[in-house]
Coordinates of C-alpha atoms in Angstrom, one line a residue:
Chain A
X1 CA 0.0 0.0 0.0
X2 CA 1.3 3.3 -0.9
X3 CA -0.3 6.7 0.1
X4 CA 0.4 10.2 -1.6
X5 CA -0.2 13.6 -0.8
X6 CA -1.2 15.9 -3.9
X7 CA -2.9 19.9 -3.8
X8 CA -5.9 19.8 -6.5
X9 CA -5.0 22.5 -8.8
X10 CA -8.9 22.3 -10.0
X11 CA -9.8 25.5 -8.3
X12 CA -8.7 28.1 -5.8
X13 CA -9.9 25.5 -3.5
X14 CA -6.8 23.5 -3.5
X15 CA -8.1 20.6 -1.8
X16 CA -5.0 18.7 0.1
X17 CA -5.6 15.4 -1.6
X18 CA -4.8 11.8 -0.3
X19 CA -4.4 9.3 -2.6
X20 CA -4.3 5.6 -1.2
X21 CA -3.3 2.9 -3.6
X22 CA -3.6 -1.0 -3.1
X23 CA -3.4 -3.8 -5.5
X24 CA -4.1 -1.4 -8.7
X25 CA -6.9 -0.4 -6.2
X26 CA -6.9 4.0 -6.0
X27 CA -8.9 5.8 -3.3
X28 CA -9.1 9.5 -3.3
X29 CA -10.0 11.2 -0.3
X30 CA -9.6 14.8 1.1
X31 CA -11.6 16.0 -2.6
X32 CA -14.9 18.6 -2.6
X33 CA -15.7 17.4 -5.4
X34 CA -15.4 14.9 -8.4
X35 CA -12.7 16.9 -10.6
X36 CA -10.6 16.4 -7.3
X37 CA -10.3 12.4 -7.9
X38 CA -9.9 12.7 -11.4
X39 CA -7.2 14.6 -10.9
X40 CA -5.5 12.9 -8.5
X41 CA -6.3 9.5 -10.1
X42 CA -4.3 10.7 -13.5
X43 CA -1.6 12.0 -11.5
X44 CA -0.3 8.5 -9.6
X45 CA -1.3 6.7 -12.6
X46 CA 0.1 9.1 -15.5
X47 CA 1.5 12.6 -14.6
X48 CA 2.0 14.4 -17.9
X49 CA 3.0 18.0 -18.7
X50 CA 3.4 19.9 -21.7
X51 CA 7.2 21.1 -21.2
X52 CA 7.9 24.9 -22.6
X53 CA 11.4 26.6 -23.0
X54 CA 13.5 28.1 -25.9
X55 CA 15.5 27.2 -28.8
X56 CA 18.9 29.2 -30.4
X57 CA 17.5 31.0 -33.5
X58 CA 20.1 32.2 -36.0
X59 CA 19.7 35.0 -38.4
X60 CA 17.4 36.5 -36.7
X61 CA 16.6 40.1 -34.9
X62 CA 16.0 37.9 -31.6
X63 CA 17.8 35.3 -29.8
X64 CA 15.3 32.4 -29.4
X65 CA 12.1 31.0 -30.6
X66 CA 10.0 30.3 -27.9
X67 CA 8.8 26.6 -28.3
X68 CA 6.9 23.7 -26.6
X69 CA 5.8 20.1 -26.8
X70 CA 3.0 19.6 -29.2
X71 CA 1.3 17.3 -26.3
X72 CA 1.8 16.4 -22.9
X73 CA 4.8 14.1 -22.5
X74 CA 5.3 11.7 -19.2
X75 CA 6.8 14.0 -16.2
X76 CA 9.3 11.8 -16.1
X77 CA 10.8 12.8 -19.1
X78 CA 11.1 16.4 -18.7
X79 CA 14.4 17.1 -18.5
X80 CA 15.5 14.3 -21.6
X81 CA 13.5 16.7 -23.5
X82 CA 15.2 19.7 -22.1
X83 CA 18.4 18.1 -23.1
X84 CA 17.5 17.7 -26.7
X85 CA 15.9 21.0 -26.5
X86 CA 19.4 22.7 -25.4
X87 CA 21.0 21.1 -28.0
X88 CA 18.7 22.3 -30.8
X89 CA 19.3 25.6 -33.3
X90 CA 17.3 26.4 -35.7
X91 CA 17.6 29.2 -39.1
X92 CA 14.7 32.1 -39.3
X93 CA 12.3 32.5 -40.2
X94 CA 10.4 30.2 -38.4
X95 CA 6.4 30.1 -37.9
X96 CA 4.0 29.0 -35.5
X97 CA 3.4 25.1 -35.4
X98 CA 6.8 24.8 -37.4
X99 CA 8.3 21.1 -36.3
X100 CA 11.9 21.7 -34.7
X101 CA 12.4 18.5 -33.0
X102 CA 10.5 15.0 -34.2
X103 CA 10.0 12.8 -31.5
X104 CA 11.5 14.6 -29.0
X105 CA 14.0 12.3 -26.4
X106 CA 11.5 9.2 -27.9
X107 CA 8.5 10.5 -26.5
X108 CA 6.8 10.1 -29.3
X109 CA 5.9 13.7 -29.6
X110 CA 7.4 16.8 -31.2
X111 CA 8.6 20.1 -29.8
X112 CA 7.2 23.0 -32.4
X113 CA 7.6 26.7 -32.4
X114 CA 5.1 28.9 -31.0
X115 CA 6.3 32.0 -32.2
X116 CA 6.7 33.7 -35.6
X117 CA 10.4 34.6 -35.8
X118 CA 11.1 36.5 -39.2
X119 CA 14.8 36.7 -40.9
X120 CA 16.4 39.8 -39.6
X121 CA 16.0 43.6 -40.6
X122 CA 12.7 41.5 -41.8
X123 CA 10.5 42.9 -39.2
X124 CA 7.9 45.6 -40.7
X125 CA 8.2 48.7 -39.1
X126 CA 4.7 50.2 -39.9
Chain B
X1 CA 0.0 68.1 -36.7
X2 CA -1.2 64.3 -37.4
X3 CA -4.8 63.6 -36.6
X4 CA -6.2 60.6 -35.2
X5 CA -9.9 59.4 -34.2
X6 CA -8.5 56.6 -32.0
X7 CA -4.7 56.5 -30.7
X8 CA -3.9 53.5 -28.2
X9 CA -0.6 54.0 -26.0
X10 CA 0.5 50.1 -26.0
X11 CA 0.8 47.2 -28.1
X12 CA 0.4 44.5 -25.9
X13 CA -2.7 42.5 -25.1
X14 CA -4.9 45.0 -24.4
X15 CA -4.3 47.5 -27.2
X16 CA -4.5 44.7 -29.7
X17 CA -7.8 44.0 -28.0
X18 CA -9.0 47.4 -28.1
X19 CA -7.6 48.3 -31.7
X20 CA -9.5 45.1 -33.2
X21 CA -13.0 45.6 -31.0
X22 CA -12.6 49.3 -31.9
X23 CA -12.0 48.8 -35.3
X24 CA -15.0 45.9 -35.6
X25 CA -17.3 48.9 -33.9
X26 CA -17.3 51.2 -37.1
X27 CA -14.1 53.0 -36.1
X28 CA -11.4 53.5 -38.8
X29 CA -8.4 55.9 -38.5
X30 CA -7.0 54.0 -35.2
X31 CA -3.4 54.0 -34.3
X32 CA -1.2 52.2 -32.2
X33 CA 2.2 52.9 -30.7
X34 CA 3.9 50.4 -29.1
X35 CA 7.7 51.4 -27.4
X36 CA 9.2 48.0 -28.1
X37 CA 10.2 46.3 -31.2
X38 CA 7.8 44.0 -31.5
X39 CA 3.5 43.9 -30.8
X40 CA 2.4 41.3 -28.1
X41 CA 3.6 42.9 -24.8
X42 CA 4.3 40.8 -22.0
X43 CA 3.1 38.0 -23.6
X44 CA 6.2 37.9 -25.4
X45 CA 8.6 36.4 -22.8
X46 CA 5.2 34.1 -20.6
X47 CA 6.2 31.3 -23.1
X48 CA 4.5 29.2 -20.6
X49 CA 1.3 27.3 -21.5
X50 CA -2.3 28.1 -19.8
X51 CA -3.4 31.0 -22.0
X52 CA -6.5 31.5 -23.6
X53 CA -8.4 28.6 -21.4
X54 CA -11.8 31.3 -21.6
X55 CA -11.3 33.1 -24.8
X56 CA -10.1 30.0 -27.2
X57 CA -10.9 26.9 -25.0
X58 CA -7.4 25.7 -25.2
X59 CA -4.3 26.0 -23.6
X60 CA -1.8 28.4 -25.9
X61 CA 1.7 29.8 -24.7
X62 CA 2.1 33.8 -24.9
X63 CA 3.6 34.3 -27.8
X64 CA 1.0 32.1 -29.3
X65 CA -1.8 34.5 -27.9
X66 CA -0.4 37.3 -28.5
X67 CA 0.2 36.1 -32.4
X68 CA -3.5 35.2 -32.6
X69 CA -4.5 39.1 -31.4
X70 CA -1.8 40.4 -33.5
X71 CA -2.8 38.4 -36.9
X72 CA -6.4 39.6 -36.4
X73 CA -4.7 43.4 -36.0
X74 CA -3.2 42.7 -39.3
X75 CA -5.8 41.5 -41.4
X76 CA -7.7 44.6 -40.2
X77 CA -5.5 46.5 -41.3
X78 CA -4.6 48.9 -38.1
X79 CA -1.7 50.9 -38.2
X80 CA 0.9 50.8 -35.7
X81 CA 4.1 52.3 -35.0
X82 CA 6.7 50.5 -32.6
X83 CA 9.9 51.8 -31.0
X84 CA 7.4 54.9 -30.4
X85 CA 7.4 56.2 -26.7
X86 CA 4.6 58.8 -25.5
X87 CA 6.3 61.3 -23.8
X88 CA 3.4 63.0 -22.6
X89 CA -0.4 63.9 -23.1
X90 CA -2.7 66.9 -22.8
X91 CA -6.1 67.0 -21.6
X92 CA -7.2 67.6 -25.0
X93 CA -6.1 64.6 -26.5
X94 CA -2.5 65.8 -27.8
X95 CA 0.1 63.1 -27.8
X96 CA 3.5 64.2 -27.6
X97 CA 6.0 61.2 -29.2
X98 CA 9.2 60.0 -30.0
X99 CA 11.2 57.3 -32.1
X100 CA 14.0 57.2 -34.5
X101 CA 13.0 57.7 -37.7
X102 CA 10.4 60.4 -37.0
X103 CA 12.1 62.2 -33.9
X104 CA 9.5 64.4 -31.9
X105 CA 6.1 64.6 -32.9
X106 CA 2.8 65.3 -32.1
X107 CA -0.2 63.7 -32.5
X108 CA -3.9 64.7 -31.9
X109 CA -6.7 62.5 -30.7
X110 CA -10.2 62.3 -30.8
X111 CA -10.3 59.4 -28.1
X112 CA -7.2 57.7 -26.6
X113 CA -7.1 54.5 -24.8
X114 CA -4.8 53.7 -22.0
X115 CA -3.1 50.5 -22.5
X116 CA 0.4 50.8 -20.7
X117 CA 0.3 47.7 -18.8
X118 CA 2.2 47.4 -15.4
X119 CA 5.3 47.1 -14.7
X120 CA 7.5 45.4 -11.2
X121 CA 8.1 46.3 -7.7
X122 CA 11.7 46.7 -7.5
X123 CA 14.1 45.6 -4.6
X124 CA 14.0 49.9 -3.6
X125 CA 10.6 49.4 -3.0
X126 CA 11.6 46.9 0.0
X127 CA 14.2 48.0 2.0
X128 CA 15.5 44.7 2.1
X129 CA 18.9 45.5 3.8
X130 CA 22.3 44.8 2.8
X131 CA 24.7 45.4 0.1
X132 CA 23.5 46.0 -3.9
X133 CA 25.6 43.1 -5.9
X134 CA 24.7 41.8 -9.3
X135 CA 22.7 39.2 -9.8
X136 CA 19.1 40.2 -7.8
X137 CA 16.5 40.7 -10.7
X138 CA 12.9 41.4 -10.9
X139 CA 11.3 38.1 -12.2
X140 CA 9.8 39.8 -15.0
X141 CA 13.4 41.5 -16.3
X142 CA 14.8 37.8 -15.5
X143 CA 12.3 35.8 -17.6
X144 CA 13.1 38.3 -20.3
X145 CA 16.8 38.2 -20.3
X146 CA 16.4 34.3 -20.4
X147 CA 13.3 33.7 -22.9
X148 CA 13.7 36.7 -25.5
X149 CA 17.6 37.6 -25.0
X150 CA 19.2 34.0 -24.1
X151 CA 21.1 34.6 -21.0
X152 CA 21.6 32.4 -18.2
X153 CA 20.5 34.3 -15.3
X154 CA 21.8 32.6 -12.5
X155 CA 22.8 29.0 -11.1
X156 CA 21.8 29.1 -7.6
X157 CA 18.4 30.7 -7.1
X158 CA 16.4 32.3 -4.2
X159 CA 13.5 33.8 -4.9
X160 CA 11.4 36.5 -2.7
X161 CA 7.5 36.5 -3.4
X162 CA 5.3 34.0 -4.6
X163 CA 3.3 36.1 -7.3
X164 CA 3.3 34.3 -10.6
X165 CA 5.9 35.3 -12.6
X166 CA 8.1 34.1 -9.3
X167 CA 6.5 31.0 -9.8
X168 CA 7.1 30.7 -13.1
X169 CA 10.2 31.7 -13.3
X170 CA 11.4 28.8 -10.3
X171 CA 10.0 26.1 -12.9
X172 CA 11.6 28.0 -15.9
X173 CA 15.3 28.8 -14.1
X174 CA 14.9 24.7 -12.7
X175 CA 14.9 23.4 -16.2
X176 CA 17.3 25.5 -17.7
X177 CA 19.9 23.8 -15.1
X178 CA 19.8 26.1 -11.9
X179 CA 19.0 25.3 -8.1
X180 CA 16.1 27.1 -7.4
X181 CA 16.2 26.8 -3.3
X182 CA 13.3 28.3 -2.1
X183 CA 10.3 30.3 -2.4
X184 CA 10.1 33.1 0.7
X185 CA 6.6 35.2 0.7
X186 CA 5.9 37.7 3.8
X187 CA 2.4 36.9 3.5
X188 CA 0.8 33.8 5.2
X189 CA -0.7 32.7 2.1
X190 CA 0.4 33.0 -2.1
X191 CA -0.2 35.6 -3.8
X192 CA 0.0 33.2 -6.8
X193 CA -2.7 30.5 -8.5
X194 CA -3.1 27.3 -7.1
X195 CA -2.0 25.6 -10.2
X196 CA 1.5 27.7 -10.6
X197 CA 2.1 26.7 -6.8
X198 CA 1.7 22.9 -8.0
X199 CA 3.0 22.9 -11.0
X200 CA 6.3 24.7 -10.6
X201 CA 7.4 24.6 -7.1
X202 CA 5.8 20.5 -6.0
X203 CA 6.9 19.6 -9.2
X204 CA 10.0 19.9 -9.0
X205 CA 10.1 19.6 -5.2
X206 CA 11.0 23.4 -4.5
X207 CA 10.1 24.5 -0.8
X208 CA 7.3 27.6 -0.4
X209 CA 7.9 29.0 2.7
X210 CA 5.1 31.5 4.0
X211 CA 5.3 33.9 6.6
X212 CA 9.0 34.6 5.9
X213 CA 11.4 37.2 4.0
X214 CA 14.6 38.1 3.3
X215 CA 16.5 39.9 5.9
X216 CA 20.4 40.3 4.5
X217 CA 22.0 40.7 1.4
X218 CA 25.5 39.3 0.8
X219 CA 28.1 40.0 -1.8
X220 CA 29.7 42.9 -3.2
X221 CA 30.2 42.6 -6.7
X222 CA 27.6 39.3 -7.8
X223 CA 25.4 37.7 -4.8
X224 CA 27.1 35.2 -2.5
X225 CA 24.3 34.5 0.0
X226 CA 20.8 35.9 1.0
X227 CA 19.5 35.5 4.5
X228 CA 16.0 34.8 5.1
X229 CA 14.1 34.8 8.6
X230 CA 10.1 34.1 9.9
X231 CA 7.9 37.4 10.3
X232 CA 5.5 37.7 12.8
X233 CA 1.7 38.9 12.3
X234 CA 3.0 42.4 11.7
X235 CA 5.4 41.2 9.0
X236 CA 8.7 41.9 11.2
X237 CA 11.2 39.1 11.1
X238 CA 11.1 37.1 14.5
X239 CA 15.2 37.2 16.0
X240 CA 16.2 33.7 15.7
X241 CA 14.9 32.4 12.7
X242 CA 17.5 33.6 10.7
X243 CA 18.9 31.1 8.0
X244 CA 21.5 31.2 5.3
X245 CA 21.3 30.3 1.7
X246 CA 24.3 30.4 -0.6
X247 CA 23.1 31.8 -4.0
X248 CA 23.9 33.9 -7.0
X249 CA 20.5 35.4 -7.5
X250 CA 17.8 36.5 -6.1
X251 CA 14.3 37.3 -8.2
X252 CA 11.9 39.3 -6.4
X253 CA 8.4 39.1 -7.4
X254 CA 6.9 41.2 -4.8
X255 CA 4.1 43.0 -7.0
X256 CA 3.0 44.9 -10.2
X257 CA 2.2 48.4 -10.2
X258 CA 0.5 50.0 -13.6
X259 CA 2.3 52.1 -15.5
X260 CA 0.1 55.1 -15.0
X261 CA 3.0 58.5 -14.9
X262 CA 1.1 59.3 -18.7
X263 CA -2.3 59.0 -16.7
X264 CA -1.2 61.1 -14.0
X265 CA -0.1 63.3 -16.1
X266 CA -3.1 63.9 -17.9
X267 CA -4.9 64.8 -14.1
X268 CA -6.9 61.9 -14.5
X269 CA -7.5 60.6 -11.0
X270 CA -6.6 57.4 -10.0
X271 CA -7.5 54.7 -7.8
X272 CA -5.2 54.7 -4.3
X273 CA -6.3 51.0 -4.4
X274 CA -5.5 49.5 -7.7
X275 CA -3.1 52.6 -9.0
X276 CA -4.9 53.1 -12.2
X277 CA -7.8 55.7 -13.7
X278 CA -10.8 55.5 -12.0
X279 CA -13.4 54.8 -14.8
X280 CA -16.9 54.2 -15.7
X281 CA -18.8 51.1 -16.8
X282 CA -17.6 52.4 -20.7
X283 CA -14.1 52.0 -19.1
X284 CA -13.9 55.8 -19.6
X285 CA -11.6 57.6 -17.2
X286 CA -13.3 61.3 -15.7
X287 CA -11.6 63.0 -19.2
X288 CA -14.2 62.0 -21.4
X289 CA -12.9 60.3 -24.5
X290 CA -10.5 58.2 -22.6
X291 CA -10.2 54.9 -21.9
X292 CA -8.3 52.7 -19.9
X293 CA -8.0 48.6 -19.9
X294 CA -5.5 46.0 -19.1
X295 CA -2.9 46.1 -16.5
X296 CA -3.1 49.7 -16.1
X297 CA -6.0 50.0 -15.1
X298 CA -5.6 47.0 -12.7
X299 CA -3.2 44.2 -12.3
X300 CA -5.3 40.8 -14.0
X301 CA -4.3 37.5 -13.0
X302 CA -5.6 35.9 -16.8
X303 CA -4.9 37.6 -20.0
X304 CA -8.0 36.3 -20.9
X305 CA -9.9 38.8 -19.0
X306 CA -7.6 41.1 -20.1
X307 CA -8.9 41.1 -24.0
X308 CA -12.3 41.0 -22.9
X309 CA -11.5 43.9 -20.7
X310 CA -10.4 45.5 -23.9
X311 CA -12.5 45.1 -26.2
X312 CA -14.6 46.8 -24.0
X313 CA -12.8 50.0 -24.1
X314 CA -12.0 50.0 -27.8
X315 CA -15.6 49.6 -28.4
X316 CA -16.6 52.7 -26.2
X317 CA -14.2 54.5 -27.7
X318 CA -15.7 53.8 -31.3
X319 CA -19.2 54.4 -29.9
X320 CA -17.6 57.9 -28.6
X321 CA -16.8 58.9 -31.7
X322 CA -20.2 58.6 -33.3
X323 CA -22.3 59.9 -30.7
X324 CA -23.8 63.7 -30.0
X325 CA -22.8 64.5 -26.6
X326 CA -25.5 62.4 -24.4
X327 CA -27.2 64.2 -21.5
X328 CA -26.3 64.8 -17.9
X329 CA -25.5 61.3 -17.4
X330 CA -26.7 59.5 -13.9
X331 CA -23.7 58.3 -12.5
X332 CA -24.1 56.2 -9.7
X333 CA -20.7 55.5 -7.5
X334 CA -19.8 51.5 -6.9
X335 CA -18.3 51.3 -3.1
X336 CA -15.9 48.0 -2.2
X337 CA -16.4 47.4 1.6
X338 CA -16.1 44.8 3.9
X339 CA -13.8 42.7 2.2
X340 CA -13.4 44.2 -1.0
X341 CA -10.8 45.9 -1.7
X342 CA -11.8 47.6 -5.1
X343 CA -14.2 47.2 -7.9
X344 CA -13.5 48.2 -11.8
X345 CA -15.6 49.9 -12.8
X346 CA -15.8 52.8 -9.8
X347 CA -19.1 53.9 -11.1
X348 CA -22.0 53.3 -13.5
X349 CA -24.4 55.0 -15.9
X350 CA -27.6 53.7 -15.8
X351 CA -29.2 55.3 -18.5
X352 CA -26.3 54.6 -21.0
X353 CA -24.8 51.0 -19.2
X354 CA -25.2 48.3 -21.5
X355 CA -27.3 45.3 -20.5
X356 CA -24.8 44.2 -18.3
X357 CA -22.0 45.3 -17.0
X358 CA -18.7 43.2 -15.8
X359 CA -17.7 44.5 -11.9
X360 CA -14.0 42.9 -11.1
X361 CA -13.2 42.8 -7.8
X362 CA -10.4 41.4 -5.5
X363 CA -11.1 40.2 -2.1
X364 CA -8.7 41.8 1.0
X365 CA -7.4 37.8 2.4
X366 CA -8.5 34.7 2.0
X367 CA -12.4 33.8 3.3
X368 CA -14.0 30.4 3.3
X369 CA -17.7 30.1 3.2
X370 CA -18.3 33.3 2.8
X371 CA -20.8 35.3 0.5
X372 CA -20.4 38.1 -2.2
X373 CA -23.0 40.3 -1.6
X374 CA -24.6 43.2 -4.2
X375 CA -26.8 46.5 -2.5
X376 CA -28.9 49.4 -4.5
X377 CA -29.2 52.5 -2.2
X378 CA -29.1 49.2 1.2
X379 CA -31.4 46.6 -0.9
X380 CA -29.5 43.5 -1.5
X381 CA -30.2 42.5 -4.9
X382 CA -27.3 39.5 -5.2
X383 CA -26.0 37.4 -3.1
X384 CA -23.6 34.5 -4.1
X385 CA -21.8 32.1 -1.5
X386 CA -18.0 31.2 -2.5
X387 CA -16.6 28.3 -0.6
X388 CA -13.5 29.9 -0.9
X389 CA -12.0 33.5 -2.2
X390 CA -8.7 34.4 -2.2
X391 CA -6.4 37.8 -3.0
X392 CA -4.9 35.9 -5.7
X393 CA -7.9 35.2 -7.9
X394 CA -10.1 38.1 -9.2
X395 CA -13.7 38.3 -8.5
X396 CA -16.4 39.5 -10.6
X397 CA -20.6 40.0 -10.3
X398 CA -22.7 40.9 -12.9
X399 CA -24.9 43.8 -13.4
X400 CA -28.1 43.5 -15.6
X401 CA -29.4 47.1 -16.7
X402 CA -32.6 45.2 -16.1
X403 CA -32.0 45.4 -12.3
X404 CA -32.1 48.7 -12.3
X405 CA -35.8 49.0 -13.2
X406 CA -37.3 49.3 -9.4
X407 CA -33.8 51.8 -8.4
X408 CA -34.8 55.1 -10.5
X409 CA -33.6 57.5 -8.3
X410 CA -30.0 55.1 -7.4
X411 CA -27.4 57.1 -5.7
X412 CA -25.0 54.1 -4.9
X413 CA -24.2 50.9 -5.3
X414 CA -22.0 48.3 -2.5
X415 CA -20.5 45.3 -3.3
X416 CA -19.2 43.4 -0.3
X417 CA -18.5 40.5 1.6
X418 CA -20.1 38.3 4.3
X419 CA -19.9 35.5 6.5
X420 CA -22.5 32.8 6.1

């Protein structure tokens, strides 16, 4: 048996949440209300996140693209994406939705730009 | 001189929301100037996800909001002009400007919106003691250094106030490598959302710890050490508490105040509460013909609310324009007590309102079954319960014009607070 503490992050509430689990067994207690045990149910089972950070532009009037996973990925795999993520440059221009990384650290999903970033002197001034 | 129907001072998510509502209201000849280099504000450097929950029903990062505003700008065809700073304004409406290619000029307005945003509480605000090294940032100039200019801030990170941008930055400065050691906030609770407190500080196992501050500054050219102590119930640190951290930096995300020295300016009067114009339910400050949204008129914890904020100012602005000046109007005041710390609006016209009117609010700590409670002239008229409220989270109640029906003669209206 294995007990965990989590905060529900479903509303300004943030019920302290105790999650028991036993024999693939979960019981939720400490929740208002039913998004509580959702909640905590996905996070012992499968936390995921969708990981933001930057990538080295070159030729450009900035330093980095702003870029993120184009799902959730595992938590556990946060910073192997970060890795490959650090590693990463990319040439402007680069638009929105733009693939940078396929499959990023075999996650099976890709890390995409989510900002326009044009060549430099490109930017229109008026 | 240049003439303009519609000049907006800032290009970030609340001018782009105003410019676009304005321009879909029937207005045409609207300009924006925007001091940076680029449109999209703030948003710029919150490449974060949670945007645009309300106002897209999905989850977008800033720079992906911002583009969405700034697209729809675009295809409207509204002018702007960036690297433009307003040096000034008159009570008629005349914009005094600068920027390189045109040098000083003037521009005059028919309406003007206010959409300056808000900028950080710096460490002179504190009188945090101790020497002035490098290396202790607001989080906001921090996240930009890192996300737009590609700097490594720091390695070893302390970080005083738990407002989001504090937050964020912990999670943000974490995966780009550093230590991030601990949260400190003065106040017994976090001034940030629920969600930020989760996701970037339990995440990644960083420690929150309320009720404390930081008491000593070391270092004399880059940080070496910050020390950090409990405060009792009037916020003075209790002798004895006292512990060390070895760091390089120290963010301090300790508040947002709007950008309102234009606004002063001008003599419109402000709020001693929220720091920005006191305006009407047409977001119209007491000059009439100008309008105020976004941070500086009060800080917002969601851009979401933000746009619609906007919108609502760039479309009283276009309706401005095409009206003959109305009659006397009947403004009726809106009071915050017991609880309340503000409302925006400040007051209401009942003959012109719309048929409803938004009333943000923040509450002054954090209640638990209490209710939000709505009077005409002593009548309650509304009365919700919240199971809980906090500072953190803004509040709203709204108005119908149809509630007004039985309150002809209406001198004020209370919003408030009580126990259940």
């Amino acid at each position: 048996m294995t007990t965990k503490n989590l905060i529900c992050i479903g509303c300004p509430m943030g019920c302290p949440l105790t999650v028991i689990m036993e024999d693939g067994h979960i019981e939720v207690t400490g929740n208002t209300c039913q998004h509580g045990a959702d909640y905590a149910k996905k996070e012992v089972t499968n936390p995921t996140r969708v990981v933001t950070s930057t990538v080295r532009v070159l030729g450009a009037d900035i330093a980095r693209v702003s870029v993120k996973t184009a799902h959730d990925i595992p938590k556990d795999k946060i910073f192997d994406c970060m890795e490959e993520i650090k590693r990463t440059s990319v040439c402007a221009p680069v638009r929105i939705g733009d693939v940078l990384i396929r499959n990023c650290a075999g996650t099976g999903t890709d890390v995409i730009a989510t900002k326009n970033v044009p060549r430099a002197g490109a930017l229109p001034k008026e | 001189m240049k003439q303009c129907d519609i000049v907006i001072i800032g290009g970030g998510p609340a001018g782009l929301a105003a410019a676009i509502a304005a321009k879909k209201a029937g207005a045409d000849d609207i300009l924006i100037l925007e001091r940076d280099s680029m449109l999209g504000g703030i948003l710029n450097q919150c490449i974060h996800n949670g945007f645009g929950l309300h106002t897209f029903k999905e989850e977008l990062t800033g720079p992906e909001y911002a583009a969405r505003f700034i697209d729809e700008a675009n295809a409207l065809g509204i002018p702007y002009k960036l690297g433009t700073m307003v040096l000034s304004v008159s009570r008629d409406k005349e914009l005094l400007c600068i920027n390189p290619e045109e040098g000083l000029f003037r521009i005059a307005a028919k309406a003007i919106i206010l959409a300056m945003g808000c900028r950080e509480r710096p460490r002179g605000a504190l009188n945090i003691p101790g020497f002035r090294p490098a290396g202790i940032y607001s989080a906001g100039t921090a996240q930009r250094l890192m996300n737009i200019e590609g700097y490594c801030v720091g390695r070893e990170v302390v970080i005083l106030g738990s407002g989001d941008i504090g937050l964020i930055m912990a999670r943000r400065m974490t995966l780009e490598g550093a230590k991030v050691k601990v949260v400190a906030e003065i106040m017994p609770y976090s001034g940030g959302l629920k969600r930020n407190i989760v996701q970037c500080l339990d995440d990644y196992g960083i420690p929150l710890k309320l009720g404390h501050t930081v008491v000593g500054i070391e270092g004399k050219e880059r940080l070496t050490g910050v020390t950090i102590a409990a405060v009792d119930e009037q916020r003075r640190p209790i002798p004895g508490t006292e512990e060390h951290y070895d760091c390089d930096t120290l963010l301090l995300s300790v508040g947002l105040i709007p950008e309102n020295e234009l606004t002063r300016g001008m003599g419109i009067s402000l709020s001693r509460v929220t720091s920005g114009p006191q305006v009407d339910d047409r977001l119209q400050t007491d000059i009439e013909g100008v309008f105020a949204c976004g941070n500086v008129l009060h800080v917002h914890d969601l851009v979401d609310h933000v746009s619609e904020e906007a919108a609502l100012a760039g479309e009283s602005a276009a309706v401005y324009l095409q009206k003959q000046k109305t009659s006397v109007p009947h403004k009726v005041t809106i009071n915050a007590e017991n609880g309340v710390r503000y409302t925006v609006p400040q007051s209401l016209d009942i003959d012109n309102m719309k048929d409803a009117v938004t009333v943000r609010f923040r509450v002054a700590d954090i209640y638990r079954d209490r209710a939000i409670v709505v009077c005409y002239d002593g009548t309650e008229v509304m009365r919700r319960k919240k199971k809980i409220m906090a500072p953190g989270e803004m509040e709203q109640v709204i108005l119908k014009k149809s509630s007004f029906s039985d309150f002809p003669a209406l001198k004020e209206i209370t919003v408030r607070t009580e126990a259940e």
